[in-house]
Amino acid sequence: FIVLAWTSGFAEELFFRGFLLSLLPLVFGRNTISIVTSTLIVTVVFAALHGYQGWAGVIDTGLYGGLLLSLLFLYTNSQTACIVAHAMWNALAVDGLYLWL
């Protein structure tokens, strides 16, 4: 499960931050409104694709995985920071589930 947590975080970051959040502002025109719009689109899509987790999971994933990691990417311009943060978050979730169950 830890390997899955790390690799899914890696793949999601490559797509959502590396591809979408880099491409959408170019499509809309690189200005503040397009960056905000792009961030909101990435956040909503990221959260919606985690709908299998229920509403609590969608909200949690949207706020952390969608919004916070998008802001981290925009602030640092580093996919590595997002990949590490995402992998660590997933690893903590796996550890928490293991200890809870």
PDB file of C-alpha atoms in Angstrom:
ATOM      1  CA  PHE A   1       0.000   0.000   0.000  1.00  0.00           C
ATOM      2  CA  ILE A   2       2.896   2.358   0.676  1.00  0.00           C
ATOM      3  CA  VAL A   3       4.251   1.813  -2.838  1.00  0.00           C
ATOM      4  CA  LEU A   4       0.783   2.510  -4.250  1.00  0.00           C
ATOM      5  CA  ALA A   5       0.543   5.669  -2.126  1.00  0.00           C
ATOM      6  CA  TRP A   6       3.859   6.938  -3.492  1.00  0.00           C
ATOM      7  CA  THR A   7       3.284   6.031  -7.122  1.00  0.00           C
ATOM      8  CA  SER A   8      -0.271   7.367  -7.280  1.00  0.00           C
ATOM      9  CA  GLY A   9       0.913  10.659  -5.822  1.00  0.00           C
ATOM     10  CA  PHE A  10       3.678  10.796  -8.407  1.00  0.00           C
ATOM     11  CA  ALA A  11       1.316  10.095 -11.313  1.00  0.00           C
ATOM     12  CA  GLU A  12      -1.362  12.506 -10.117  1.00  0.00           C
ATOM     13  CA  GLU A  13       1.156  15.301  -9.651  1.00  0.00           C
ATOM     14  CA  LEU A  14       2.601  14.777 -13.123  1.00  0.00           C
ATOM     15  CA  PHE A  15      -0.860  15.081 -14.634  1.00  0.00           C
ATOM     16  CA  PHE A  16      -2.619  17.668 -12.470  1.00  0.00           C
ATOM     17  CA  ARG A  17       0.216  20.071 -11.655  1.00  0.00           C
ATOM     18  CA  GLY A  18       2.808  19.244 -14.305  1.00  0.00           C
ATOM     19  CA  PHE A  19       0.400  19.073 -17.225  1.00  0.00           C
ATOM     20  CA  LEU A  20      -2.956  20.715 -16.438  1.00  0.00           C
ATOM     21  CA  LEU A  21      -1.849  23.528 -14.156  1.00  0.00           C
ATOM     22  CA  SER A  22       1.008  24.349 -16.522  1.00  0.00           C
ATOM     23  CA  LEU A  23      -1.118  24.154 -19.693  1.00  0.00           C
ATOM     24  CA  LEU A  24      -4.388  25.837 -18.702  1.00  0.00           C
ATOM     25  CA  PRO A  25      -2.903  29.283 -17.971  1.00  0.00           C
ATOM     26  CA  LEU A  26      -1.260  29.181 -21.408  1.00  0.00           C
ATOM     27  CA  VAL A  27      -4.613  28.369 -23.013  1.00  0.00           C
ATOM     28  CA  PHE A  28      -6.469  31.124 -21.134  1.00  0.00           C
ATOM     29  CA  GLY A  29      -3.647  33.676 -21.351  1.00  0.00           C
ATOM     30  CA  ARG A  30      -1.057  34.037 -18.624  1.00  0.00           C
ATOM     31  CA  ASN A  31      -2.596  36.544 -16.203  1.00  0.00           C
ATOM     32  CA  THR A  32      -3.923  36.465 -12.666  1.00  0.00           C
ATOM     33  CA  ILE A  33      -7.497  35.605 -13.644  1.00  0.00           C
ATOM     34  CA  SER A  34      -6.399  32.687 -15.822  1.00  0.00           C
ATOM     35  CA  ILE A  35      -4.136  31.326 -13.078  1.00  0.00           C
ATOM     36  CA  VAL A  36      -6.966  31.522 -10.527  1.00  0.00           C
ATOM     37  CA  THR A  37      -9.402  29.939 -12.993  1.00  0.00           C
ATOM     38  CA  SER A  38      -6.913  27.199 -13.848  1.00  0.00           C
ATOM     39  CA  THR A  39      -6.310  26.491 -10.167  1.00  0.00           C
ATOM     40  CA  LEU A  40     -10.047  26.210  -9.525  1.00  0.00           C
ATOM     41  CA  ILE A  41     -10.514  23.878 -12.510  1.00  0.00           C
ATOM     42  CA  VAL A  42      -7.669  21.626 -11.369  1.00  0.00           C
ATOM     43  CA  THR A  43      -9.019  21.626  -7.796  1.00  0.00           C
ATOM     44  CA  VAL A  44     -12.578  20.714  -8.822  1.00  0.00           C
ATOM     45  CA  VAL A  45     -11.492  17.987 -11.267  1.00  0.00           C
ATOM     46  CA  PHE A  46      -9.015  16.538  -8.771  1.00  0.00           C
ATOM     47  CA  ALA A  47     -11.679  16.456  -6.043  1.00  0.00           C
ATOM     48  CA  ALA A  48     -14.355  15.030  -8.343  1.00  0.00           C
ATOM     49  CA  LEU A  49     -12.114  12.155  -9.416  1.00  0.00           C
ATOM     50  CA  HIS A  50     -11.859  11.152  -5.758  1.00  0.00           C
ATOM     51  CA  GLY A  51     -15.640  10.832  -5.448  1.00  0.00           C
ATOM     52  CA  TYR A  52     -15.289   7.166  -4.515  1.00  0.00           C
ATOM     53  CA  GLN A  53     -14.130   8.426  -1.090  1.00  0.00           C
ATOM     54  CA  GLY A  54     -17.516  10.016  -0.364  1.00  0.00           C
ATOM     55  CA  TRP A  55     -18.210  13.687   0.336  1.00  0.00           C
ATOM     56  CA  ALA A  56     -15.718  13.926   3.184  1.00  0.00           C
ATOM     57  CA  GLY A  57     -13.015  12.523   0.918  1.00  0.00           C
ATOM     58  CA  VAL A  58     -13.956  14.868  -1.922  1.00  0.00           C
ATOM     59  CA  ILE A  59     -13.759  17.910   0.341  1.00  0.00           C
ATOM     60  CA  ASP A  60     -10.514  16.768   1.982  1.00  0.00           C
ATOM     61  CA  THR A  61      -8.955  15.834  -1.343  1.00  0.00           C
ATOM     62  CA  GLY A  62     -10.163  19.038  -2.961  1.00  0.00           C
ATOM     63  CA  LEU A  63      -8.743  21.258  -0.240  1.00  0.00           C
ATOM     64  CA  TYR A  64      -5.447  19.466   0.290  1.00  0.00           C
ATOM     65  CA  GLY A  65      -4.717  17.581  -2.901  1.00  0.00           C
ATOM     66  CA  GLY A  66      -6.353  20.058  -5.211  1.00  0.00           C
ATOM     67  CA  LEU A  67      -6.005  23.526  -3.782  1.00  0.00           C
ATOM     68  CA  LEU A  68      -3.052  23.363  -1.407  1.00  0.00           C
ATOM     69  CA  LEU A  69      -0.804  21.370  -3.735  1.00  0.00           C
ATOM     70  CA  SER A  70      -1.736  23.646  -6.645  1.00  0.00           C
ATOM     71  CA  LEU A  71      -0.764  26.672  -4.565  1.00  0.00           C
ATOM     72  CA  LEU A  72       2.466  24.940  -3.574  1.00  0.00           C
ATOM     73  CA  PHE A  73       3.229  24.335  -7.256  1.00  0.00           C
ATOM     74  CA  LEU A  74       2.464  27.945  -8.194  1.00  0.00           C
ATOM     75  CA  TYR A  75       4.542  29.287  -5.296  1.00  0.00           C
ATOM     76  CA  THR A  76       7.586  27.033  -5.737  1.00  0.00           C
ATOM     77  CA  ASN A  77       7.251  26.189  -9.441  1.00  0.00           C
ATOM     78  CA  SER A  78       8.499  22.756  -8.383  1.00  0.00           C
ATOM     79  CA  GLN A  79       6.843  19.476  -9.194  1.00  0.00           C
ATOM     80  CA  THR A  80       9.254  17.749  -6.859  1.00  0.00           C
ATOM     81  CA  ALA A  81       7.844  19.599  -3.855  1.00  0.00           C
ATOM     82  CA  CYS A  82       4.314  18.589  -4.847  1.00  0.00           C
ATOM     83  CA  ILE A  83       5.262  14.973  -5.497  1.00  0.00           C
ATOM     84  CA  VAL A  84       6.987  14.641  -2.117  1.00  0.00           C
ATOM     85  CA  ALA A  85       4.131  16.361  -0.259  1.00  0.00           C
ATOM     86  CA  HIS A  86       1.533  14.212  -2.008  1.00  0.00           C
ATOM     87  CA  ALA A  87       3.445  10.973  -1.420  1.00  0.00           C
ATOM     88  CA  MET A  88       3.928  11.791   2.260  1.00  0.00           C
ATOM     89  CA  TRP A  89       0.237  12.673   2.670  1.00  0.00           C
ATOM     90  CA  ASN A  90      -0.776   9.364   1.070  1.00  0.00           C
ATOM     91  CA  ALA A  91       1.731   7.460   3.206  1.00  0.00           C
ATOM     92  CA  LEU A  92       0.318   9.068   6.365  1.00  0.00           C
ATOM     93  CA  ALA A  93      -3.187   8.085   5.262  1.00  0.00           C
ATOM     94  CA  VAL A  94      -2.113   4.476   4.690  1.00  0.00           C
ATOM     95  CA  ASP A  95      -0.378   4.389   8.083  1.00  0.00           C
ATOM     96  CA  GLY A  96      -3.438   5.896   9.742  1.00  0.00           C
ATOM     97  CA  LEU A  97      -5.764   3.339   8.169  1.00  0.00           C
ATOM     98  CA  TYR A  98      -3.426   0.503   9.139  1.00  0.00           C
ATOM     99  CA  LEU A  99      -3.282   1.652  12.756  1.00  0.00           C
ATOM    100  CA  TRP A 100      -7.030   2.328  12.899  1.00  0.00           C
ATOM    101  CA  LEU A 101      -7.983  -1.064  11.519  1.00  0.00           C
TER     102      LEU A 101
END
